[in-house]
């Protein structure tokens, strides 16, 4: 599937985007492990989160959809049943890594598989620490899927300092920690998204979060039972980021994005853009278990900046969109400490650099980042053919970038946009973007 996009002008409108992907996965996991029924509204019905639902349905959890609300009939921490067959996580790194923490503690064996992209992503980052907890896991020699998990008598708690800034690794260990004798302690030197910590609190699971010597320390005790809880999920900031970008780079534009998650560990993109001079206002801020706001964005002249470590971790999924913003800014933008981008649905440093090259942008690619020479406020991209390599975020970032190209741009391999933003094309059309699926 490819998208064809025309140069844009005057984007206008008030829009919502689908539910947050990270929060949707976590809601299904915890609701499935709770004792009783939880109702989840605003759930992201994209392929990644639907894969999580199917995995738990295969393990005997009834999950039904009633008028847009998902009702999960939780089976309790020890109530999952043997899926008798492989569990398929499709394209979803979050799902496979978080579920591994749960599966390591079950009394049945499991085999975890995924699509070709997921099957090439690193899994030793979870199998190693799970092994320290006493879990019995094996993967391929390269440390990739399929993962096989065999039952063990019990898991023991560990103290673990995350070697890479990864919320998926942290969350995998927190899910395993629910079942582990003693107190699981996780140290994070670079803070990553904290949806698991917040969702544990929401489900009444005691979790202690503190700061020590500049690092974050999370402590969790084994739990006996989880209370069912209703969850209302806000719009996904990562999906919103494409429309923030669209409004900023397209002349004469003004967009209002309603009810978007603005968890402080997720909005590095917003801070980076404001540093670059972006005109972005937050309105109607609500401080609930996951803070939300309406985001008003107007066309802006951007200036290049330098970003590294902490900001990178808080905008890791927005980097493809950020590279487009940087390419249209005045001056040079430097991104450092971003090697994690090479372990995503594609090698996002490599694949985005190919996209920028096709757009006619000058840059220097480094092992852990990129230096981009912006084209400036009057600059435009060459009309191009971009290969997204099946990476949803590259497909969407390049499509939005095409709003500033000289003619029609084609973006190839866009089928995986369905993993995170199934109605992307409809929302594009709603704000006046001329885009077609072919
Ligand atoms: C996610 C964590 C991030 C992010 C992914 C979602 C999560 O991955 O890229 O899209 O929901 O925990 P890492 O933890 O590997 O950085």
Coordinates of C-alpha atoms and ligand atoms in Angstrom, one line a residue:
X1 CA 0.0 0.0 0.0
X2 CA 1.3 3.5 -0.8
X3 CA 0.2 7.0 0.0
X4 CA 0.3 9.8 -2.6
X5 CA 0.4 13.3 -1.1
X6 CA 0.3 16.8 -2.7
X7 CA 1.9 20.0 -1.5
X8 CA -0.3 21.6 1.3
X9 CA -1.6 25.0 2.3
X10 CA -4.0 26.3 5.0
X11 CA -4.7 23.3 7.2
X12 CA -7.5 24.0 9.5
X13 CA -9.7 22.2 12.0
X14 CA -10.3 20.6 15.4
X15 CA -9.4 16.9 15.5
X16 CA -9.0 14.0 17.9
X17 CA -6.6 11.1 17.3
X18 CA -7.0 7.5 18.4
X19 CA -6.2 6.2 21.9
X20 CA -2.7 6.0 23.3
X21 CA -0.9 2.8 22.2
X22 CA 1.3 2.4 25.3
X23 CA -1.6 2.9 27.7
X24 CA -3.9 0.6 25.7
X25 CA -1.5 -2.3 25.9
X26 CA -1.0 -1.8 29.6
X27 CA -4.7 -1.6 30.3
X28 CA -5.3 -5.0 28.6
X29 CA -2.5 -6.6 30.5
X30 CA -3.6 -5.4 34.0
X31 CA -7.3 -5.9 33.3
X32 CA -6.6 -9.5 32.2
X33 CA -4.7 -10.2 35.4
X34 CA -7.3 -8.5 37.7
X35 CA -10.0 -10.4 39.6
X36 CA -13.2 -9.4 37.7
X37 CA -14.4 -7.1 35.0
X38 CA -12.7 -3.9 33.9
X39 CA -14.1 -1.5 31.2
X40 CA -11.6 0.2 28.9
X41 CA -12.8 3.2 26.8
X42 CA -10.7 5.1 24.2
X43 CA -8.8 1.9 23.5
X44 CA -6.6 2.1 20.4
X45 CA -8.1 -0.4 17.8
X46 CA -4.8 -0.6 15.9
X47 CA -3.2 -3.9 14.9
X48 CA -0.6 -3.7 17.7
X49 CA -3.1 -3.4 20.6
X50 CA -5.5 -5.9 18.9
X51 CA -2.5 -8.4 18.9
X52 CA -2.3 -7.9 22.7
X53 CA -6.1 -8.6 23.0
X54 CA -5.7 -11.8 20.9
X55 CA -2.8 -13.1 23.0
X56 CA -4.9 -12.8 26.2
X57 CA -8.0 -14.3 24.5
X58 CA -5.8 -17.3 23.5
X59 CA -5.0 -17.6 27.2
X60 CA -8.6 -17.8 28.2
X61 CA -9.5 -14.1 28.9
X62 CA -12.9 -13.0 27.6
X63 CA -12.6 -9.6 26.0
X64 CA -15.6 -8.2 24.2
X65 CA -16.4 -4.8 22.6
X66 CA -19.7 -3.2 23.5
X67 CA -20.5 0.2 21.9
X68 CA -16.8 1.1 21.6
X69 CA -15.9 0.0 25.2
X70 CA -13.8 -3.1 25.8
X71 CA -14.9 -5.3 28.6
X72 CA -12.1 -7.5 30.0
X73 CA -13.2 -10.4 32.2
X74 CA -9.9 -10.6 34.3
X75 CA -8.8 -14.1 35.3
X76 CA -6.6 -13.1 38.2
X77 CA -2.8 -13.3 38.4
X78 CA -2.7 -17.1 38.2
X79 CA -5.8 -17.6 36.1
X80 CA -4.4 -17.6 32.5
X81 CA -4.6 -20.9 30.7
X82 CA -2.1 -22.7 28.4
X83 CA -2.5 -21.1 24.9
X84 CA -1.6 -24.4 23.3
X85 CA 0.1 -22.9 20.3
X86 CA 2.4 -19.9 19.6
X87 CA 1.4 -16.4 20.7
X88 CA 1.7 -14.0 17.8
X89 CA 2.6 -10.4 18.6
X90 CA 2.7 -9.2 15.0
X91 CA 4.7 -6.0 14.8
X92 CA 4.5 -5.0 18.4
X93 CA 7.7 -4.7 20.5
X94 CA 5.8 -3.3 23.4
X95 CA 3.3 -6.2 23.5
X96 CA 5.9 -9.0 23.3
X97 CA 8.3 -7.4 25.8
X98 CA 5.6 -6.6 28.4
X99 CA 3.9 -9.9 28.0
X100 CA 7.2 -11.8 28.5
X101 CA 7.3 -10.5 32.0
X102 CA 3.9 -12.1 32.7
X103 CA 4.6 -15.3 30.8
X104 CA 7.8 -15.9 32.7
X105 CA 5.7 -16.5 35.8
X106 CA 3.1 -18.8 34.4
X107 CA 2.8 -22.6 35.0
X108 CA 2.7 -23.3 31.3
X109 CA 5.2 -23.0 28.5
X110 CA 4.8 -20.4 25.8
X111 CA 6.3 -19.6 22.4
X112 CA 6.4 -16.0 21.3
X113 CA 6.5 -15.1 17.6
X114 CA 6.1 -11.9 15.5
X115 CA 6.4 -10.5 12.0
X116 CA 9.7 -10.1 10.2
X117 CA 10.4 -6.7 11.6
X118 CA 9.7 -7.8 15.2
X119 CA 11.7 -11.0 14.6
X120 CA 14.8 -9.0 14.0
X121 CA 14.6 -6.7 17.1
X122 CA 16.8 -7.3 20.1
X123 CA 15.2 -9.4 22.9
X124 CA 18.3 -10.2 25.1
X125 CA 17.5 -6.9 26.8
X126 CA 14.6 -8.7 28.4
X127 CA 15.7 -12.3 28.4
X128 CA 18.9 -11.5 30.3
X129 CA 17.3 -9.7 33.3
X130 CA 14.4 -12.2 33.3
X131 CA 17.1 -14.9 33.6
X132 CA 18.5 -13.1 36.6
X133 CA 15.0 -13.4 38.2
X134 CA 15.1 -17.2 37.6
X135 CA 13.0 -17.3 34.5
X136 CA 13.7 -20.0 31.9
X137 CA 13.7 -18.4 28.5
X138 CA 15.5 -19.1 25.2
X139 CA 15.7 -17.2 21.9
X140 CA 17.6 -17.5 18.7
X141 CA 21.4 -17.3 18.7
X142 CA 21.1 -13.7 17.6
X143 CA 18.9 -13.0 20.7
X144 CA 15.7 -12.5 18.6
X145 CA 12.2 -14.1 18.4
X146 CA 10.9 -16.7 18.7
X147 CA 11.3 -16.7 22.4
X148 CA 10.4 -19.9 24.3
X149 CA 9.5 -19.6 27.9
X150 CA 9.4 -22.7 30.2
X151 CA 7.7 -22.7 33.6
X152 CA 9.8 -22.4 36.8
X153 CA 8.9 -22.9 40.5
X154 CA 9.1 -19.3 41.4
X155 CA 10.7 -16.0 40.3
X156 CA 13.0 -14.1 42.6
X157 CA 13.2 -10.3 42.8
X158 CA 16.3 -8.5 41.6
X159 CA 17.9 -5.0 41.8
X160 CA 18.5 -3.9 38.2
X161 CA 19.9 -0.8 36.7
X162 CA 18.6 -0.4 33.1
X163 CA 21.6 -0.5 30.7
X164 CA 19.5 1.1 27.9
X165 CA 16.7 3.7 28.4
X166 CA 13.8 1.5 27.6
X167 CA 10.3 1.6 29.1
X168 CA 9.6 -1.8 27.6
X169 CA 12.4 -3.4 29.5
X170 CA 11.4 -1.6 32.7
X171 CA 7.8 -2.6 32.3
X172 CA 8.7 -6.3 31.4
X173 CA 10.5 -6.5 34.8
X174 CA 7.7 -4.7 36.7
X175 CA 5.2 -7.2 35.3
X176 CA 7.5 -10.1 36.3
X177 CA 8.0 -8.3 39.6
X178 CA 4.2 -8.7 40.4
X179 CA 5.0 -12.5 40.8
X180 CA 8.5 -12.3 42.3
X181 CA 9.4 -13.1 45.9
X182 CA 10.7 -10.0 47.7
X183 CA 11.1 -6.4 46.4
X184 CA 12.0 -5.8 42.8
X185 CA 14.1 -2.6 42.4
X186 CA 14.7 -0.9 39.1
X187 CA 17.0 2.0 38.6
X188 CA 16.6 4.3 35.7
X189 CA 19.4 6.8 35.0
X190 CA 17.6 8.2 32.0
X191 CA 13.8 8.5 32.7
X192 CA 11.6 6.8 30.2
X193 CA 7.8 6.9 29.8
X194 CA 6.1 6.0 33.1
X195 CA 2.8 4.6 32.0
X196 CA 3.3 1.3 33.7
X197 CA 4.0 3.0 37.1
X198 CA 0.9 5.1 36.7
X199 CA -1.3 2.2 35.5
X200 CA -0.1 0.0 38.5
X201 CA -1.2 2.8 40.8
X202 CA -4.5 3.1 39.0
X203 CA -5.1 -0.7 39.5
X204 CA -4.3 -0.3 43.3
X205 CA -0.9 -2.0 43.1
X206 CA 1.5 -0.4 45.6
X207 CA 4.6 0.9 43.8
X208 CA 7.3 3.2 45.3
X209 CA 9.0 5.7 43.1
X210 CA 11.8 7.9 44.4
X211 CA 14.8 9.8 43.1
X212 CA 18.3 9.0 44.3
X213 CA 21.6 10.5 43.1
X214 CA 20.0 11.8 39.9
X215 CA 18.4 8.4 39.0
X216 CA 14.9 7.2 39.4
X217 CA 14.3 4.2 41.7
X218 CA 11.2 2.0 41.5
X219 CA 10.4 -0.6 44.1
X220 CA 7.6 -3.1 43.8
X221 CA 6.6 -6.0 46.1
X222 CA 5.0 -9.3 45.0
X223 CA 1.2 -8.8 44.9
X224 CA -1.5 -11.4 45.7
X225 CA -4.4 -9.9 43.7
X226 CA -5.3 -7.0 41.4
X227 CA -8.6 -5.1 41.6
X228 CA -10.5 -4.6 38.4
X229 CA -10.5 -0.9 37.3
X230 CA -12.2 1.1 34.6
X231 CA -9.8 3.0 32.4
X232 CA -10.4 5.9 30.0
X233 CA -7.6 6.3 27.5
X234 CA -6.6 9.7 26.1
X235 CA -5.4 10.5 22.5
X236 CA -1.9 9.3 21.7
X237 CA 0.7 12.1 21.8
X238 CA 2.8 10.2 19.2
X239 CA -0.1 10.1 16.7
X240 CA -0.8 13.8 17.5
X241 CA 2.8 14.7 16.7
X242 CA 2.2 14.2 13.0
X243 CA -0.5 16.8 13.0
X244 CA 1.6 19.1 15.2
X245 CA 4.3 18.8 12.6
X246 CA 1.7 19.3 9.7
X247 CA 0.4 22.6 11.2
X248 CA 3.9 23.9 11.9
X249 CA 5.4 23.3 8.5
X250 CA 2.4 24.1 6.3
X251 CA 1.8 27.8 5.4
X252 CA -1.4 29.4 6.9
X253 CA -2.3 26.6 9.2
X254 CA -4.0 26.4 12.5
X255 CA -5.0 23.1 14.2
X256 CA -6.5 22.2 17.5
X257 CA -5.9 18.7 18.7
X258 CA -8.4 17.7 21.5
X259 CA -7.8 15.5 24.5
X260 CA -4.2 14.4 23.9
X261 CA -2.0 12.7 26.5
X262 CA 0.7 15.1 27.8
X263 CA 2.4 12.9 30.3
X264 CA 5.7 14.7 31.0
X265 CA 7.7 11.6 30.1
X266 CA 6.2 11.7 26.6
X267 CA 6.4 15.3 25.4
X268 CA 10.1 15.9 24.6
X269 CA 8.9 16.7 21.0
X270 CA 6.8 19.6 22.3
X271 CA 9.7 21.0 24.3
X272 CA 12.2 20.6 21.5
X273 CA 9.8 22.3 19.0
X274 CA 9.2 25.2 21.4
X275 CA 12.9 25.7 21.7
X276 CA 13.0 25.9 17.9
X277 CA 10.4 28.7 18.0
X278 CA 7.2 26.7 17.4
X279 CA 3.9 28.4 18.3
X280 CA 2.2 25.6 20.4
X281 CA -0.3 26.3 23.2
X282 CA -1.7 23.9 25.7
X283 CA -5.3 24.5 26.7
X284 CA -7.8 22.7 29.0
X285 CA -5.0 20.9 30.9
X286 CA -6.4 18.2 33.1
X287 CA -4.2 16.5 35.7
X288 CA -5.7 13.0 35.9
X289 CA -3.8 9.7 36.2
X290 CA -2.5 10.4 32.8
X291 CA -2.5 14.2 32.2
X292 CA -4.3 15.5 29.1
X293 CA -4.6 18.8 27.2
X294 CA -5.9 20.3 24.0
X295 CA -3.0 21.4 21.8
X296 CA -3.3 24.5 19.5
X297 CA -0.6 24.7 16.8
X298 CA 0.0 27.4 14.2
X299 CA 2.4 27.7 11.3
X300 CA 5.8 28.7 12.7
X301 CA 9.3 29.6 11.6
X302 CA 11.7 27.1 13.2
X303 CA 15.4 27.4 14.1
X304 CA 17.8 24.5 14.4
X305 CA 18.8 23.2 17.9
X306 CA 20.9 20.5 19.6
X307 CA 19.2 17.8 21.5
X308 CA 20.6 14.8 23.5
X309 CA 20.1 12.2 26.2
X310 CA 17.1 13.1 28.3
X311 CA 15.2 14.9 25.7
X312 CA 15.8 12.0 23.2
X313 CA 14.3 9.4 25.6
X314 CA 11.2 11.6 25.9
X315 CA 10.7 11.9 22.2
X316 CA 12.0 8.6 20.9
X317 CA 8.9 7.8 18.8
X318 CA 8.6 11.3 17.5
X319 CA 12.2 11.4 16.1
X320 CA 11.1 10.7 12.5
X321 CA 8.7 13.7 12.7
X322 CA 11.3 15.8 14.4
X323 CA 13.8 15.1 11.6
X324 CA 11.3 16.5 9.1
X325 CA 10.8 19.6 11.3
X326 CA 14.6 20.0 11.5
X327 CA 15.0 19.7 7.8
X328 CA 12.6 22.7 7.3
X329 CA 14.2 24.8 10.1
X330 CA 16.7 27.7 9.6
X331 CA 20.2 26.5 10.4
X332 CA 21.6 23.2 11.8
X333 CA 20.0 20.7 14.1
X334 CA 22.1 18.1 15.9
X335 CA 20.6 14.9 17.4
X336 CA 23.0 12.9 19.7
X337 CA 22.6 9.9 22.0
X338 CA 19.9 8.4 19.8
X339 CA 21.3 5.0 19.0
X340 CA 18.1 3.4 20.3
X341 CA 16.5 4.6 17.0
X342 CA 18.4 1.8 15.3
X343 CA 16.4 -0.9 17.3
X344 CA 12.8 0.3 16.4
X345 CA 10.4 -1.1 13.8
X346 CA 13.2 -0.2 11.3
X347 CA 16.6 1.3 11.8
X348 CA 15.1 4.7 12.0
X349 CA 18.4 6.6 11.7
X350 CA 19.2 4.8 8.5
X351 CA 15.7 4.7 7.0
X352 CA 15.0 8.4 7.8
X353 CA 18.3 9.5 6.4
X354 CA 17.3 7.7 3.1
X355 CA 14.0 9.6 3.2
X356 CA 15.8 13.0 3.8
X357 CA 18.2 12.2 1.0
X358 CA 15.3 11.6 -1.4
X359 CA 13.7 14.9 -0.3
X360 CA 17.0 16.6 -1.2
X361 CA 18.1 17.5 2.4
X362 CA 21.8 17.7 3.3
X363 CA 22.8 15.9 6.5
X364 CA 25.6 13.9 8.2
X365 CA 24.5 10.5 9.6
X366 CA 26.4 9.4 12.7
X367 CA 26.4 6.1 14.6
X368 CA 24.2 7.6 17.4
X369 CA 22.5 10.5 15.7
X370 CA 22.3 12.9 12.8
X371 CA 23.2 16.5 11.9
X372 CA 20.7 18.1 9.6
X373 CA 21.2 21.3 7.5
X374 CA 17.7 22.8 7.5
X375 CA 16.3 24.3 4.3
X376 CA 14.7 27.2 6.1
X377 CA 11.2 28.7 6.1
X378 CA 11.0 29.2 2.4
X379 CA 12.7 25.9 1.5
X380 CA 10.9 22.9 0.0
X381 CA 11.6 19.2 -0.5
X382 CA 12.0 17.6 -3.9
X383 CA 9.0 15.7 -5.0
X384 CA 10.2 12.2 -4.2
X385 CA 9.5 8.5 -3.8
X386 CA 10.1 7.5 -0.2
X387 CA 10.4 3.9 1.0
X388 CA 9.2 3.6 4.6
X389 CA 10.4 0.0 4.9
X390 CA 7.1 -1.0 6.5
X391 CA 7.7 1.4 9.5
X392 CA 4.5 3.2 10.4
X393 CA 6.1 6.2 11.9
X394 CA 8.4 6.7 8.9
X395 CA 5.4 6.4 6.6
X396 CA 3.4 9.0 8.5
X397 CA 6.4 11.5 9.0
X398 CA 7.3 11.3 5.3
X399 CA 3.7 11.8 4.3
X400 CA 3.4 14.9 6.4
X401 CA 6.8 16.1 5.2
X402 CA 5.4 15.9 1.6
X403 CA 3.2 18.9 2.4
X404 CA 6.3 21.0 1.8
X405 CA 7.4 19.2 -1.4
X406 CA 7.5 20.7 -4.8
X407 CA 5.0 18.2 -6.3
X408 CA 3.3 14.9 -5.7
X409 CA 5.3 12.5 -3.3
X410 CA 4.7 8.8 -3.0
X411 CA 5.4 7.0 0.2
X412 CA 5.8 3.2 -0.2
X413 CA 5.0 0.3 2.2
X414 CA 2.5 2.1 4.3
X415 CA 0.4 -0.9 5.4
X416 CA 1.8 -0.8 9.0
X417 CA 0.2 2.6 9.6
X418 CA -2.7 0.4 10.8
X419 CA -0.6 -0.8 13.7
X420 CA -0.9 2.6 15.5
X421 CA -3.1 5.0 13.5
X422 CA -5.7 3.1 11.5
X423 CA -7.7 6.3 10.5
X424 CA -4.6 8.4 9.7
X425 CA -5.8 9.1 6.1
X426 CA -9.3 10.2 7.3
X427 CA -7.8 12.6 9.9
X428 CA -5.5 14.0 7.2
X429 CA -8.5 14.6 4.9
X430 CA -10.4 16.2 7.8
X431 CA -7.8 19.0 8.1
X432 CA -7.4 19.6 4.4
X433 CA -4.4 17.3 3.4
X434 CA -4.6 16.0 -0.1
X435 CA -3.6 12.4 0.4
X436 CA -4.7 9.1 -1.3
X437 CA -4.2 5.5 -0.6
X438 CA -3.3 3.4 -3.7
Ligands
LIG1 C1 7.1 1.9 24.5 C2 8.4 2.2 24.7 C3 9.3 2.7 23.7 C4 8.6 3.1 22.4 C5 7.5 2.2 22.0 C6 6.5 2.1 23.1 C7 6.2 1.5 25.6 O1 10.2 1.6 23.4 O2 9.5 3.3 21.4 O3 6.9 2.7 20.9 O4 5.0 1.5 25.4 O5 6.7 1.1 26.6 P1 11.5 1.3 24.2 O6 11.2 1.0 25.6 O7 12.2 0.1 23.5 O8 12.3 2.6 24.1

